[in-house]
mmCIF file of C-alpha atoms and ligand atoms in Angstrom:
data_model
loop_
_atom_site.group_PDB
_atom_site.id
_atom_site.type_symbol
_atom_site.label_atom_id
_atom_site.label_comp_id
_atom_site.label_asym_id
_atom_site.label_seq_id
_atom_site.Cartn_x
_atom_site.Cartn_y
_atom_site.Cartn_z
ATOM 1 C CA MET A 9 94.418 100.388 77.080
ATOM 2 C CA LEU A 10 95.081 100.743 80.473
ATOM 3 C CA LYS A 11 92.317 103.302 80.614
ATOM 4 C CA GLY A 12 90.836 102.246 83.432
ATOM 5 C CA THR A 13 92.390 99.846 85.140
ATOM 6 C CA ALA A 14 94.329 100.247 88.779
ATOM 7 C CA VAL A 15 97.252 100.384 87.105
ATOM 8 C CA MET A 16 97.333 103.997 86.205
ATOM 9 C CA ASN A 17 96.296 104.166 90.212
ATOM 10 C CA LEU A 18 100.278 103.106 91.135
ATOM 11 C CA THR A 19 102.167 106.775 91.883
ATOM 12 C CA GLU A 20 105.205 105.220 89.455
ATOM 13 C CA TYR A 21 101.900 105.858 86.183
ATOM 14 C CA GLY A 22 100.546 108.388 86.191
ATOM 15 C CA ARG A 23 102.143 111.891 86.401
ATOM 16 C CA ALA A 24 101.284 113.296 89.188
ATOM 17 C CA VAL A 25 104.390 114.117 90.672
ATOM 18 C CA HIS A 26 104.473 114.591 95.077
ATOM 19 C CA ALA A 27 105.868 117.498 97.073
ATOM 20 C CA GLU A 28 109.171 116.084 98.008
ATOM 21 C CA MET A 29 110.018 115.285 94.265
ATOM 22 C CA ALA A 30 108.437 118.694 92.900
ATOM 23 C CA ALA A 31 110.929 120.148 95.948
ATOM 24 C CA LEU A 32 114.146 118.341 94.309
ATOM 25 C CA LEU A 33 113.808 118.957 90.071
ATOM 26 C CA CYS A 34 113.209 122.117 91.754
ATOM 27 C CA CYS A 35 116.459 121.696 93.794
ATOM 28 C CA ALA A 36 117.093 120.501 89.710
ATOM 29 C CA ARG A 37 116.382 123.566 88.327
ATOM 30 C CA VAL A 38 117.546 126.413 89.860
ATOM 31 C CA GLY A 39 121.276 124.301 90.754
ATOM 32 C CA VAL A 40 120.865 124.360 94.027
ATOM 33 C CA SER A 41 122.267 120.448 95.621
ATOM 34 C CA PRO A 42 119.991 118.458 98.114
ATOM 35 C CA ALA A 43 123.607 116.642 99.501
ATOM 36 C CA GLY A 44 123.264 116.381 102.666
ATOM 37 C CA GLY A 45 120.535 118.571 102.335
ATOM 38 C CA ALA A 46 116.912 118.584 104.762
ATOM 39 C CA LEU A 47 113.217 118.051 103.910
ATOM 40 C CA TYR A 48 110.495 119.621 105.284
ATOM 41 C CA CYS A 49 106.641 118.556 104.363
ATOM 42 C CA THR A 50 103.535 118.170 106.651
ATOM 43 C CA THR A 51 103.490 114.479 105.046
ATOM 44 C CA PHE A 52 105.384 111.479 105.631
ATOM 45 C CA PRO A 53 107.217 110.305 102.133
ATOM 46 C CA CYS A 54 105.669 107.587 100.617
ATOM 47 C CA HIS A 55 107.834 104.775 99.328
ATOM 48 C CA ASN A 56 109.118 106.429 95.761
ATOM 49 C CA CYS A 57 109.449 110.059 97.170
ATOM 50 C CA THR A 58 111.679 108.320 99.506
ATOM 51 C CA LYS A 59 113.812 106.536 97.254
ATOM 52 C CA HIS A 60 114.288 110.106 95.475
ATOM 53 C CA ILE A 61 115.505 111.175 98.472
ATOM 54 C CA VAL A 62 118.219 108.492 99.187
ATOM 55 C CA ALA A 63 119.184 109.571 96.179
ATOM 56 C CA ALA A 64 119.413 112.811 96.663
ATOM 57 C CA GLY A 65 121.765 112.336 99.503
ATOM 58 C CA LEU A 66 119.915 113.997 102.087
ATOM 59 C CA ARG A 67 120.474 113.594 105.349
ATOM 60 C CA GLN A 68 117.095 114.478 107.658
ATOM 61 C CA VAL A 69 113.682 114.350 106.689
ATOM 62 C CA PHE A 70 110.612 116.095 109.162
ATOM 63 C CA TYR A 71 107.092 115.519 108.389
ATOM 64 C CA VAL A 72 104.673 116.799 110.204
ATOM 65 C CA GLU A 73 101.334 113.440 109.735
ATOM 66 C CA PRO A 74 101.902 109.738 109.740
ATOM 67 C CA TYR A 75 101.036 108.535 106.570
ATOM 68 C CA PRO A 76 101.113 105.153 107.606
ATOM 69 C CA LYS A 77 100.586 102.983 103.717
ATOM 70 C CA SER A 78 103.938 104.603 102.844
ATOM 71 C CA LEU A 79 106.358 101.491 102.938
ATOM 72 C CA ALA A 80 109.265 104.272 102.867
ATOM 73 C CA GLU A 81 110.723 101.826 105.995
ATOM 74 C CA GLU A 82 109.607 98.217 104.637
ATOM 75 C CA LEU A 83 110.944 98.999 101.540
ATOM 76 C CA HIS A 84 114.222 101.376 102.551
ATOM 77 C CA GLY A 85 115.165 100.216 105.522
ATOM 78 C CA ASP A 86 118.587 99.570 104.898
ATOM 79 C CA ALA A 87 118.511 103.739 103.742
ATOM 80 C CA VAL A 88 116.808 105.449 106.051
ATOM 81 C CA VAL A 89 116.029 105.328 109.724
ATOM 82 C CA VAL A 90 112.975 106.194 111.297
ATOM 83 C CA THR A 91 112.927 108.204 114.951
ATOM 84 C CA THR A 92 111.480 109.108 117.306
ATOM 85 C CA GLY A 93 112.272 112.390 117.203
ATOM 86 C CA GLU A 94 115.196 112.206 119.853
ATOM 87 C CA ALA A 95 118.515 113.344 118.355
ATOM 88 C CA SER A 96 120.124 110.418 120.518
ATOM 89 C CA GLU A 97 118.061 107.638 119.108
ATOM 90 C CA PRO A 98 121.280 106.345 116.944
ATOM 91 C CA THR A 99 120.839 106.367 112.415
ATOM 92 C CA SER A 100 123.534 103.953 111.591
ATOM 93 C CA GLY A 101 124.751 107.312 108.453
ATOM 94 C CA LYS A 102 121.199 106.548 107.650
ATOM 95 C CA VAL A 103 118.986 109.632 105.461
ATOM 96 C CA VAL A 104 117.124 110.186 108.936
ATOM 97 C CA PHE A 105 113.844 110.242 109.065
ATOM 98 C CA ARG A 106 112.183 112.582 112.038
ATOM 99 C CA PRO A 107 108.141 114.159 113.111
ATOM 100 C CA SER A 108 108.031 117.317 113.611
ATOM 101 C CA THR A 109 105.700 119.584 114.909
ATOM 102 C CA GLY A 110 103.866 122.093 112.571
ATOM 103 C CA ALA A 111 100.090 122.429 112.079
ATOM 104 C CA GLY A 112 98.875 120.047 109.495
ATOM 105 C CA PRO A 113 96.790 120.070 106.539
ATOM 106 C CA ARG A 114 94.358 118.747 108.104
ATOM 107 C CA ARG A 115 94.110 121.093 110.430
ATOM 108 C CA PHE A 116 94.173 123.684 108.358
ATOM 109 C CA MET A 117 90.313 124.271 108.674
ATOM 110 C CA ASP A 118 90.188 124.548 112.491
ATOM 111 C CA LEU A 119 92.546 126.690 112.680
ATOM 112 C CA PHE A 120 91.822 129.051 110.109
ATOM 113 C CA SER A 121 88.005 128.868 109.669
ATOM 114 C CA MET A 122 84.916 130.216 111.328
ATOM 115 C CA THR A 123 84.561 125.606 111.336
ATOM 116 C CA VAL A 124 85.282 122.768 113.235
ATOM 117 C CA SER A 125 86.757 119.511 111.458
ATOM 118 C CA THR A 126 83.418 118.283 112.815
ATOM 119 C CA GLY A 127 81.118 121.198 110.782
ATOM 120 C CA ARG A 128 80.510 122.820 114.897
ATOM 121 C CA PRO A 129 80.477 126.476 114.101
ATOM 122 C CA MET A 130 83.497 128.656 116.398
ATOM 123 C CA ASP A 131 82.852 132.056 117.570
ATOM 124 C CA CYS A 132 86.129 134.717 115.503
ATOM 125 C CA LYS A 133 87.492 133.727 119.569
ATOM 126 C CA GLY A 134 88.146 129.918 117.939
ATOM 127 C CA ALA A 135 85.082 128.528 121.036
ATOM 128 C CA VAL A 136 83.658 126.361 119.685
ATOM 129 C CA LEU A 137 79.351 126.738 119.291
ATOM 130 C CA SER A 138 76.226 124.819 120.315
ATOM 131 C CA LYS A 139 73.733 124.047 117.996
HETATM 132 ZN ZN1 LIG B 19 105.147 110.560 97.933
#
């Protein structure tokens, strides 16, 4: 009945499990409490994962890339605070989402292939070659 409708694109109804939820489920499987811990992820969590992060009792989330479509701060601002990364920012006991440095998924092709994301070739030393 719902096949072919946009409803199945909603994260709440699909079977896909985001990495954040998979990490929390992994904690349950191996018997490690995530309470008070930190989560490191490549992309800023979506609002659905955020509610699970809050419920699991995590204290911090470090992410590399923003995710503009996430409504985490808008929907869960009572429980999370998104900082600019400065340790001195007030957090009011909320789960702190901090930007981190690292290589996001989109940079992998630039770092580990012989072409840059624009398709231009590069040599083995990383120099971009002209076409
Ligand atoms: Zn998610």
